XYZ file of N, CA and C in Angstrom:
681
model
N 0.846 -1.198 0.000
C 0.000 0.000 0.000
C 0.877 1.243 0.000
N 0.518 2.195 -0.844
C 1.255 3.444 -0.909
C 0.569 4.465 -0.021
N 1.303 5.008 0.940
C 0.737 5.997 1.834
C 0.667 7.355 1.140
N -0.382 8.095 1.477
C -0.579 9.406 0.856
C 0.629 10.300 1.075
N 1.187 10.255 2.285
C 2.333 11.106 2.575
C 3.530 10.792 1.701
N 3.727 9.505 1.374
C 4.849 9.126 0.517
C 4.680 9.692 -0.887
N 3.447 9.645 -1.393
C 3.184 10.165 -2.734
C 3.356 11.676 -2.750
N 2.864 12.336 -1.694
C 3.018 13.789 -1.585
C 4.493 14.155 -1.604
N 5.293 13.446 -0.833
C 6.719 13.737 -0.762
C 7.404 13.488 -2.106
N 6.953 12.471 -2.825
C 7.532 12.188 -4.139
C 7.244 13.317 -5.115
N 5.986 13.772 -5.125
C 5.622 14.875 -6.008
C 6.401 16.138 -5.650
N 6.514 16.409 -4.349
C 7.221 17.611 -3.921
C 8.698 17.540 -4.264
N 9.295 16.381 -4.118
C 10.703 16.218 -4.480
C 10.900 16.466 -5.972
N 9.945 16.003 -6.775
C 10.024 16.241 -8.208
C 9.911 17.716 -8.535
N 9.010 18.410 -7.851
C 8.852 19.851 -8.076
C 10.120 20.599 -7.685
N 10.736 20.210 -6.575
C 11.983 20.835 -6.135
C 13.090 20.604 -7.165
N 13.134 19.409 -7.741
C 14.143 19.116 -8.768
C 13.982 20.046 -9.963
N 12.729 20.284 -10.379
C 12.506 21.218 -11.484
C 12.926 22.622 -11.103
N 12.642 23.034 -9.881
C 13.067 24.351 -9.424
C 14.587 24.459 -9.433
N 15.254 23.405 -8.982
C 16.715 23.411 -8.901
C 17.371 23.413 -10.280
N 16.639 22.988 -11.309
C 17.206 22.979 -12.663
C 17.565 24.388 -13.138
N 17.028 25.400 -12.460
C 17.342 26.795 -12.794
C 18.781 27.152 -12.441
N 19.527 26.218 -11.888
C 20.941 26.438 -11.582
C 21.713 26.862 -12.828
N 21.184 26.513 -14.002
C 21.876 26.847 -15.233
C 21.972 28.362 -15.433
N 21.067 29.144 -14.850
C 21.117 30.600 -15.023
C 22.312 31.231 -14.310
N 22.516 30.997 -13.007
C 23.730 31.549 -12.381
C 25.013 30.970 -12.965
N 24.965 29.720 -13.419
C 26.145 29.127 -14.051
C 26.498 29.890 -15.328
N 25.493 30.200 -16.139
C 25.740 30.969 -17.359
C 26.368 32.315 -17.034
N 25.859 32.972 -16.014
C 26.366 34.291 -15.636
C 27.828 34.214 -15.200
N 28.149 33.227 -14.377
C 29.519 33.073 -13.899
C 30.486 32.796 -15.051
N 30.083 31.887 -15.954
C 30.948 31.530 -17.072
C 31.123 32.711 -18.030
N 30.040 33.431 -18.306
C 30.115 34.574 -19.216
C 31.034 35.664 -18.676
N 31.051 35.854 -17.383
C 31.877 36.902 -16.774
C 33.369 36.576 -16.851
N 33.713 35.338 -17.149
C 35.119 34.942 -17.233
C 35.680 35.051 -18.651
N 34.850 35.480 -19.592
C 35.347 35.642 -20.966
C 36.362 36.785 -21.017
N 37.557 36.563 -21.531
C 38.572 37.622 -21.555
C 38.177 38.819 -22.422
N 37.469 38.571 -23.534
C 37.107 39.665 -24.436
C 35.666 40.128 -24.219
N 34.973 39.507 -23.278
C 33.589 39.889 -22.993
C 32.597 39.069 -23.791
N 31.546 38.638 -23.121
C 30.493 37.840 -23.758
C 29.317 38.741 -24.095
N 28.822 38.637 -25.321
C 27.688 39.455 -25.765
C 26.405 38.626 -25.772
N 25.407 39.074 -25.043
C 24.130 38.366 -24.982
C 23.449 38.350 -26.340
N 23.671 39.384 -27.144
C 23.007 39.463 -28.445
C 23.841 38.843 -29.563
N 25.153 38.940 -29.466
C 26.017 38.474 -30.558
C 26.421 37.014 -30.403
N 26.621 36.565 -29.177
C 27.074 35.196 -28.931
C 25.920 34.255 -28.656
N 26.082 32.999 -29.080
C 25.095 31.958 -28.814
C 25.278 31.418 -27.399
N 24.232 30.796 -26.869
C 24.336 30.171 -25.553
C 25.420 29.102 -25.569
N 25.463 28.309 -26.625
C 26.417 27.213 -26.721
C 27.861 27.688 -26.735
N 28.093 28.963 -27.077
C 29.450 29.497 -27.063
C 30.072 29.398 -25.674
N 29.240 29.420 -24.646
C 29.744 29.331 -23.277
C 30.399 27.975 -22.998
N 30.005 26.964 -23.750
C 30.540 25.619 -23.528
C 31.591 25.188 -24.535
N 31.961 26.087 -25.449
C 32.959 25.759 -26.465
C 34.315 25.545 -25.797
N 34.980 24.457 -26.167
C 36.228 24.046 -25.517
C 37.414 24.880 -25.994
N 37.494 25.134 -27.299
C 38.620 25.875 -27.849
C 38.344 27.356 -27.970
N 39.390 28.099 -28.292
C 39.251 29.538 -28.529
C 39.509 29.825 -30.004
N 38.744 30.736 -30.559
C 38.934 31.081 -31.954
C 37.710 31.756 -32.525
N 37.674 31.827 -33.843
C 36.553 32.449 -34.538
C 35.608 31.354 -35.023
N 34.345 31.502 -34.667
C 33.348 30.500 -35.027
C 32.210 31.166 -35.805
N 31.478 30.348 -36.570
C 30.358 30.873 -37.347
C 29.318 29.777 -37.532
N 28.183 30.163 -38.061
C 27.114 29.223 -38.391
C 27.083 29.077 -39.906
N 27.875 28.138 -40.422
C 27.986 27.904 -41.867
C 28.307 29.205 -42.604
N 29.276 29.934 -42.051
C 29.709 31.180 -42.666
C 28.938 32.404 -42.219
N 27.811 32.199 -41.544
C 27.001 33.312 -41.038
C 27.285 33.520 -39.544
N 26.991 34.718 -39.079
C 27.111 35.034 -37.646
C 28.517 34.725 -37.114
N 29.526 35.275 -37.782
C 30.915 35.077 -37.367
C 31.160 35.797 -36.039
N 31.839 35.116 -35.101
C 32.079 35.700 -33.786
C 33.315 35.075 -33.149
N 33.983 35.847 -32.306
C 35.123 35.353 -31.545
C 34.625 34.688 -30.273
N 35.163 33.514 -29.992
C 34.719 32.736 -28.835
C 35.926 32.279 -28.024
N 35.868 32.499 -26.719
C 36.871 31.957 -25.808
C 36.240 31.894 -24.426
N 35.955 30.678 -23.952
C 35.225 30.470 -22.698
C 36.068 29.628 -21.731
N 36.953 30.286 -20.958
C 37.849 29.538 -20.055
C 37.119 28.630 -19.065
N 35.921 29.027 -18.670
C 35.180 28.231 -17.688
C 34.157 27.313 -18.355
N 34.445 26.889 -19.578
C 33.502 26.026 -20.287
C 33.175 24.728 -19.538
N 34.115 24.144 -18.763
C 33.733 22.925 -18.033
C 32.575 23.152 -17.058
N 32.547 24.334 -16.438
C 31.460 24.631 -15.504
C 30.131 24.738 -16.244
N 30.135 25.403 -17.395
C 28.881 25.526 -18.153
C 28.380 24.159 -18.594
N 29.258 23.344 -19.155
C 28.844 22.037 -19.655
C 28.360 21.137 -18.523
N 29.043 21.207 -17.365
C 28.606 20.419 -16.215
C 27.269 20.926 -15.693
N 27.088 22.249 -15.693
C 25.824 22.822 -15.238
C 24.671 22.446 -16.145
N 24.929 22.424 -17.451
C 23.893 22.023 -18.404
C 23.507 20.565 -18.191
N 24.511 19.713 -18.023
C 24.242 18.293 -17.798
C 23.474 18.087 -16.505
N 23.863 18.805 -15.449
C 23.180 18.685 -14.157
C 21.746 19.177 -14.247
N 21.525 20.280 -14.952
C 20.173 20.803 -15.121
C 19.290 19.783 -15.826
N 19.838 19.137 -16.850
C 19.070 18.114 -17.559
C 18.717 16.938 -16.671
N 19.651 16.511 -15.845
C 19.384 15.401 -14.925
C 18.281 15.771 -13.947
N 18.308 17.005 -13.456
C 17.277 17.457 -12.522
C 15.897 17.495 -13.184
N 15.845 17.936 -14.436
C 14.568 17.944 -15.165
C 14.046 16.528 -15.322
N 14.932 15.618 -15.677
C 14.547 14.223 -15.886
C 14.065 13.596 -14.577
N 14.808 13.797 -13.497
C 14.416 13.256 -12.191
C 13.069 13.824 -11.757
N 12.902 15.136 -11.948
C 11.640 15.758 -11.568
C 10.452 15.164 -12.300
N 10.615 14.937 -13.599
C 9.523 14.369 -14.393
C 9.195 12.952 -13.950
N 10.230 12.181 -13.639
C 10.005 10.804 -13.183
C 9.264 10.795 -11.852
N 9.683 11.658 -10.933
C 9.054 11.698 -9.614
C 7.620 12.220 -9.670
N 7.339 13.125 -10.611
C 5.996 13.706 -10.703
C 5.087 12.967 -11.683
N 5.582 11.869 -12.239
C 4.752 11.080 -13.155
C 3.495 10.610 -12.408
N 2.340 10.886 -12.998
C 1.080 10.554 -12.360
C 0.433 11.724 -11.652
N 1.130 12.865 -11.605
C 0.523 14.066 -10.991
C -0.812 14.364 -11.645
N -0.832 14.329 -12.977
C -2.086 14.421 -13.704
C -2.399 13.026 -14.230
N -3.440 12.418 -13.694
C -3.772 11.044 -14.045
C -4.621 11.011 -15.308
N -4.003 11.389 -16.402
C -4.663 11.371 -17.708
C -3.597 11.036 -18.741
N -4.049 10.657 -19.925
C -3.087 10.296 -20.966
C -2.182 11.468 -21.303
N -2.775 12.649 -21.453
C -1.966 13.811 -21.811
C -1.002 14.168 -20.685
N -1.455 14.047 -19.437
C -0.590 14.363 -18.310
C 0.592 13.413 -18.208
N 0.326 12.129 -18.344
C 1.405 11.140 -18.260
C 2.348 11.249 -19.455
N 1.790 11.462 -20.641
C 2.631 11.624 -21.828
C 3.499 12.873 -21.718
N 2.919 13.927 -21.150
C 3.676 15.160 -20.966
C 4.871 14.960 -20.057
N 4.694 14.214 -18.974
C 5.799 13.954 -18.058
C 6.863 13.064 -18.706
N 6.445 12.111 -19.526
C 7.414 11.275 -20.239
C 8.259 12.142 -21.179
N 7.599 13.068 -21.868
C 8.308 13.968 -22.768
C 9.234 14.906 -22.003
N 8.849 15.313 -20.795
C 9.732 16.158 -19.986
C 10.961 15.370 -19.532
N 10.783 14.090 -19.246
C 11.940 13.250 -18.911
C 12.890 13.173 -20.110
N 12.325 13.014 -21.314
C 13.131 13.007 -22.523
C 13.830 14.348 -22.711
N 13.119 15.432 -22.417
C 13.708 16.774 -22.491
C 14.950 16.870 -21.614
N 14.824 16.384 -20.383
C 15.957 16.424 -19.475
C 17.152 15.644 -20.001
N 16.893 14.479 -20.567
C 17.960 13.667 -21.139
C 18.672 14.422 -22.254
N 17.903 15.072 -23.115
C 18.476 15.807 -24.237
C 19.267 17.026 -23.776
N 18.789 17.700 -22.731
C 19.537 18.836 -22.170
C 20.897 18.355 -21.656
N 20.917 17.205 -21.005
C 22.177 16.651 -20.516
C 23.126 16.343 -21.668
N 22.588 15.819 -22.762
C 23.427 15.518 -23.929
C 24.033 16.798 -24.496
N 23.244 17.873 -24.502
C 23.763 19.170 -24.957
C 25.000 19.561 -24.148
N 24.938 19.347 -22.825
C 26.071 19.680 -21.978
C 27.255 18.748 -22.159
N 26.972 17.490 -22.435
C 28.038 16.496 -22.577
C 28.669 16.499 -23.967
N 28.056 17.203 -24.910
C 28.562 17.257 -26.283
C 28.811 18.711 -26.682
N 29.939 19.289 -26.273
C 30.235 20.688 -26.625
C 30.100 20.934 -28.122
N 29.626 22.110 -28.468
C 29.277 22.418 -29.850
C 30.460 22.321 -30.801
N 31.653 22.729 -30.362
C 32.790 22.708 -31.278
C 33.411 21.316 -31.424
N 33.115 20.418 -30.506
C 33.672 19.057 -30.563
C 32.697 18.086 -31.235
N 31.420 18.184 -30.851
C 30.389 17.281 -31.394
C 29.226 18.124 -31.937
N 29.449 18.881 -33.001
C 28.400 19.799 -33.489
C 27.099 19.105 -33.872
N 27.199 17.948 -34.516
C 25.990 17.244 -34.935
C 25.155 16.780 -33.763
N 25.803 16.127 -32.801
C 25.091 15.639 -31.619
C 24.535 16.795 -30.800
N 25.333 17.858 -30.681
C 24.908 19.020 -29.892
C 23.659 19.669 -30.485
N 23.712 19.963 -31.775
C 22.579 20.637 -32.426
C 21.340 19.742 -32.467
N 21.537 18.440 -32.712
C 20.388 17.527 -32.754
C 19.721 17.424 -31.388
N 20.534 17.359 -30.341
C 19.986 17.273 -28.985
C 19.245 18.548 -28.616
N 19.805 19.704 -28.999
C 19.157 20.981 -28.686
C 17.815 21.112 -29.402
N 17.791 20.724 -30.688
C 16.531 20.773 -31.435
C 15.534 19.787 -30.846
N 15.999 18.591 -30.512
C 15.118 17.597 -29.914
C 14.561 18.069 -28.585
N 15.408 18.737 -27.799
C 14.943 19.279 -26.523
C 13.785 20.241 -26.723
N 13.957 21.173 -27.667
C 12.925 22.181 -27.904
C 11.605 21.521 -28.327
N 11.675 20.625 -29.287
C 10.457 19.977 -29.793
C 9.792 19.143 -28.699
N 10.600 18.365 -27.965
C 10.042 17.521 -26.903
C 9.375 18.369 -25.827
N 10.010 19.482 -25.458
C 9.420 20.307 -24.395
C 8.196 21.059 -24.879
N 8.206 21.501 -26.123
C 7.004 22.151 -26.649
C 5.809 21.194 -26.600
N 6.034 19.967 -27.041
C 4.958 18.969 -27.008
C 4.532 18.687 -25.566
N 5.510 18.571 -24.677
C 5.208 18.308 -23.273
C 4.385 19.438 -22.669
N 4.757 20.657 -22.954
C 4.037 21.813 -22.407
C 2.597 21.841 -22.900
N 2.408 21.537 -24.183
C 1.048 21.506 -24.710
C 0.200 20.450 -24.032
N 0.788 19.282 -23.812
C 0.046 18.199 -23.159
C -0.226 18.496 -21.695
N 0.738 19.070 -21.001
C 0.535 19.389 -19.586
C -0.471 20.526 -19.418
N -0.471 21.466 -20.352
C -1.461 22.545 -20.299
C -2.864 21.973 -20.468
N -2.997 21.008 -21.385
C -4.302 20.375 -21.591
C -4.715 19.583 -20.365
N -3.761 18.883 -19.751
C -4.070 18.060 -18.585
C -4.416 18.902 -17.366
N -3.802 20.075 -17.255
C -4.004 20.913 -16.071
C -5.390 21.529 -16.009
N -5.988 21.771 -17.174
C -7.289 22.416 -17.180
C -7.160 23.916 -16.983
N -8.288 24.643 -16.986
C -8.253 26.104 -16.844
C -7.557 26.524 -15.550
N -6.806 27.598 -15.630
C -6.124 28.090 -14.438
C -4.814 28.759 -14.787
N -4.104 29.223 -13.764
C -2.864 29.967 -13.982
C -1.767 29.102 -14.594
N -1.703 27.829 -14.209
C -0.661 26.967 -14.757
C -0.822 26.859 -16.265
N -2.051 26.639 -16.723
C -2.267 26.546 -18.170
C -1.930 27.862 -18.844
N -2.316 28.986 -18.252
C -2.031 30.291 -18.841
C -0.528 30.528 -18.945
N 0.190 30.244 -17.849
C 1.646 30.398 -17.842
C 2.282 29.536 -18.922
N 1.810 28.310 -19.038
C 2.398 27.369 -19.987
C 2.156 27.794 -21.425
N 0.961 28.237 -21.730
C 0.646 28.660 -23.096
C 1.466 29.880 -23.482
N 1.572 30.854 -22.577
C 2.370 32.049 -22.870
C 3.820 31.678 -23.118
N 4.387 30.841 -22.240
C 5.786 30.427 -22.395
C 5.986 29.650 -23.692
N 5.031 28.812 -24.041
C 5.124 28.014 -25.262
C 5.160 28.910 -26.493
N 4.262 29.880 -26.551
C 4.199 30.786 -27.701
C 5.470 31.633 -27.799
N 5.919 32.170 -26.670
C 7.128 33.000 -26.663
C 8.333 32.196 -27.139
N 8.456 30.961 -26.665
C 9.592 30.128 -27.046
C 9.592 29.813 -28.540
N 8.425 29.485 -29.086
C 8.345 29.153 -30.511
C 8.643 30.372 -31.371
N 8.117 31.530 -30.987
C 8.401 32.768 -31.729
C 9.895 33.086 -31.670
N 10.484 32.929 -30.477
C 11.914 33.160 -30.340
C 12.731 32.208 -31.199
N 12.278 30.971 -31.282
C 12.991 29.981 -32.094
C 12.923 30.344 -33.575
N 11.785 30.843 -34.020
C 11.651 31.262 -35.416
C 12.622 32.406 -35.718
N 12.736 33.344 -34.783
C 13.682 34.454 -34.952
C 15.115 33.941 -34.942
N 15.391 32.952 -34.115
C 16.723 32.350 -34.040
C 17.095 31.694 -35.367
N 16.164 30.942 -35.948
C 16.417 30.313 -37.247
C 16.683 31.359 -38.323
N 15.937 32.455 -38.269
C 16.150 33.534 -39.240
C 17.545 34.126 -39.076
N 17.969 34.288 -37.828
C 19.312 34.830 -37.572
C 20.391 33.886 -38.081
N 20.167 32.585 -37.948
C 21.132 31.603 -38.447
C 21.305 31.703 -39.960
N 20.262 32.142 -40.647
C 20.309 32.294 -42.094
C 20.865 33.654 -42.508
N 21.276 34.436 -41.526
C 21.888 35.726 -41.827
C 20.966 36.917 -41.704
N 19.723 36.702 -41.341
C 18.781 37.812 -41.202
C 19.112 38.643 -39.965
N 18.857 39.921 -40.060
C 19.056 40.810 -38.917
C 17.815 40.769 -38.034
N 18.016 40.454 -36.765
C 16.915 40.447 -35.806
C 17.079 41.666 -34.913
N 16.277 42.723 -35.132
C 16.456 43.974 -34.391
C 16.451 43.778 -32.882
N 17.394 44.437 -32.217
C 17.530 44.469 -30.755
C 17.970 43.131 -30.147
N 17.692 42.050 -30.799
C 17.959 40.745 -30.206
C 19.229 40.085 -30.716
N 19.396 40.080 -32.032
C 20.518 39.387 -32.618
C 20.376 37.884 -32.473
N 21.413 37.169 -32.866
C 21.406 35.714 -32.779
C 21.231 35.243 -31.341
N 22.047 35.779 -30.436
C 22.013 35.330 -29.044
C 20.724 35.664 -28.335
N 20.211 36.870 -28.557
C 18.970 37.269 -27.889
C 17.784 36.427 -28.327
N 17.712 36.149 -29.635
C 16.612 35.316 -30.141
C 16.695 33.905 -29.572
N 17.919 33.364 -29.524
C 18.095 32.018 -28.978
C 17.711 31.982 -27.501
N 18.082 33.031 -26.778
C 17.767 33.055 -25.344
C 16.266 33.162 -25.097
N 15.585 33.943 -25.908
C 14.132 34.036 -25.748
C 13.508 32.654 -25.920
N 14.034 31.883 -26.849
C 13.478 30.559 -27.088
C 13.857 29.562 -25.998
N 15.163 29.368 -25.782
C 15.615 28.298 -24.890
C 15.592 28.692 -23.415
N 15.918 29.937 -23.101
C 15.855 30.342 -21.693
C 14.413 30.396 -21.195
N 13.484 30.664 -22.113
C 12.069 30.606 -21.734
C 11.691 29.193 -21.314
N 12.214 28.191 -22.025
C 11.934 26.807 -21.662
C 12.508 26.478 -20.288
N 13.732 26.932 -20.033
C 14.364 26.679 -18.736
C 13.617 27.386 -17.621
N 13.203 28.625 -17.882
C 12.480 29.388 -16.866
C 11.124 28.762 -16.587
N 10.437 28.318 -17.652
C 9.130 27.676 -17.449
C 9.269 26.439 -16.570
N 10.298 25.644 -16.798
C 10.488 24.427 -16.006
C 10.590 24.757 -14.526
N 11.397 25.776 -14.196
C 11.557 26.167 -12.796
C 10.258 26.718 -12.212
N 9.565 27.560 -12.979
C 8.311 28.135 -12.493
C 7.221 27.074 -12.380
N 7.236 26.092 -13.277
C 6.281 24.990 -13.173
C 6.513 24.222 -11.887
N 7.789 24.036 -11.521
C 8.100 23.389 -10.253
C 7.560 24.161 -9.071
N 7.702 25.485 -9.123
C 7.162 26.330 -8.047
C 5.648 26.202 -7.978
N 5.002 26.252 -9.143
C 3.536 26.181 -9.194
C 3.029 24.859 -8.635
N 3.672 23.772 -8.987
C 3.230 22.465 -8.511
C 3.579 22.278 -7.033
N 4.702 22.826 -6.609
C 5.113 22.707 -5.217
C 4.133 23.403 -4.283
N 3.608 24.546 -4.725
C 2.730 25.357 -3.884
C 1.255 25.096 -4.135
N 0.955 24.164 -5.039
C -0.441 23.904 -5.383
C -1.207 23.320 -4.210
N -2.396 23.818 -3.997
C -3.260 23.273 -2.949
C -3.736 21.873 -3.284
N -3.670 21.529 -4.563
C -4.177 20.233 -4.953
C -3.198 19.093 -4.794
N -2.006 19.370 -4.218
C -1.015 18.322 -4.133
C -1.518 17.138 -3.314
N -2.205 17.378 -2.221
C -2.684 16.274 -1.401
C -3.830 15.547 -2.077
N -4.676 16.302 -2.791
C -5.771 15.644 -3.501
C -5.230 14.748 -4.608
N -4.201 15.251 -5.323
C -3.614 14.458 -6.387
C -2.948 13.203 -5.802
N -2.284 13.381 -4.683
C -1.631 12.246 -4.055
C -2.638 11.229 -3.556
N -3.746 11.722 -3.041
C -4.784 10.826 -2.497
C -5.393 9.958 -3.584
N -5.623 10.558 -4.756
C -6.236 9.796 -5.841
C -5.242 8.827 -6.464
N -3.933 9.086 -6.255
C -2.918 8.185 -6.802
C -2.575 7.064 -5.840
N -2.915 7.229 -4.545
C -2.586 6.218 -3.547
C -3.499 5.009 -3.699
N -3.004 3.860 -3.329
C -3.835 2.673 -3.435
C -3.594 1.773 -2.241
C-alpha cells in the first residue's frame, strides 16, 4: 500500500528538482563573466559558453564571432546537471495528472531532461551534430510536453503560464532560425533570439516546479494516486 504522505513527498521532491534545474542561469552568468574579451548576450550563442577551444566561429559562414570560454567545463557540467534534474523531476511527478496527456507530458519532460544533458556532454565545437540535434530535440520535446501538460491541467494559472511560455519560445525559435540564415533580428541578434526561445523553456520548467510545489491540490492528487 502506498501511503498518501509518501506520494506527496515524491511529487514535492520532483517539483523541487525542477526548481533546482534553474541552476543553469547563475552558471551561465559566472561563465560569461570569465570571458577575456567579454560575452555578448546578443552576438554570442548560448552554446558558445561551452565551447572548448578559442577562436573564430560561425554558423555555416554566417554570424561570425570570436569565442573563448575559459570556464567552459562549468557551463557544460551545469547544463548536464540541469538536464538530470529535469529528468528526475519528471520521473518523480509522473502521475501528478492522471490522464493520458498528463502522463505523456511527463514522459516527454523526462526526454527533455535527457536531451539537455546531452547538450552539456557534447560541446558544440567538438560534437556539433550531436549538440545541435539534442538541442533541437529538446525544444520539440518540451514544446509537445508543455502543450500536453497545459491540456491536462485544465483552466487556471498553470495553463495560462504554460501557453504564454510556449508561444514566446516558438516565436523566439523562429527568430533564431532567421538569424542563423543571416537575417538581422532587431535588438535581439542571434544570441537574444536564442535566449528568448531556450531560456524561456528553462524558466518555465523552474516556475512549473514552483507552481506544482505550492499547489493546494497536491494532497488531492496524491490521495487519488494512492492505493
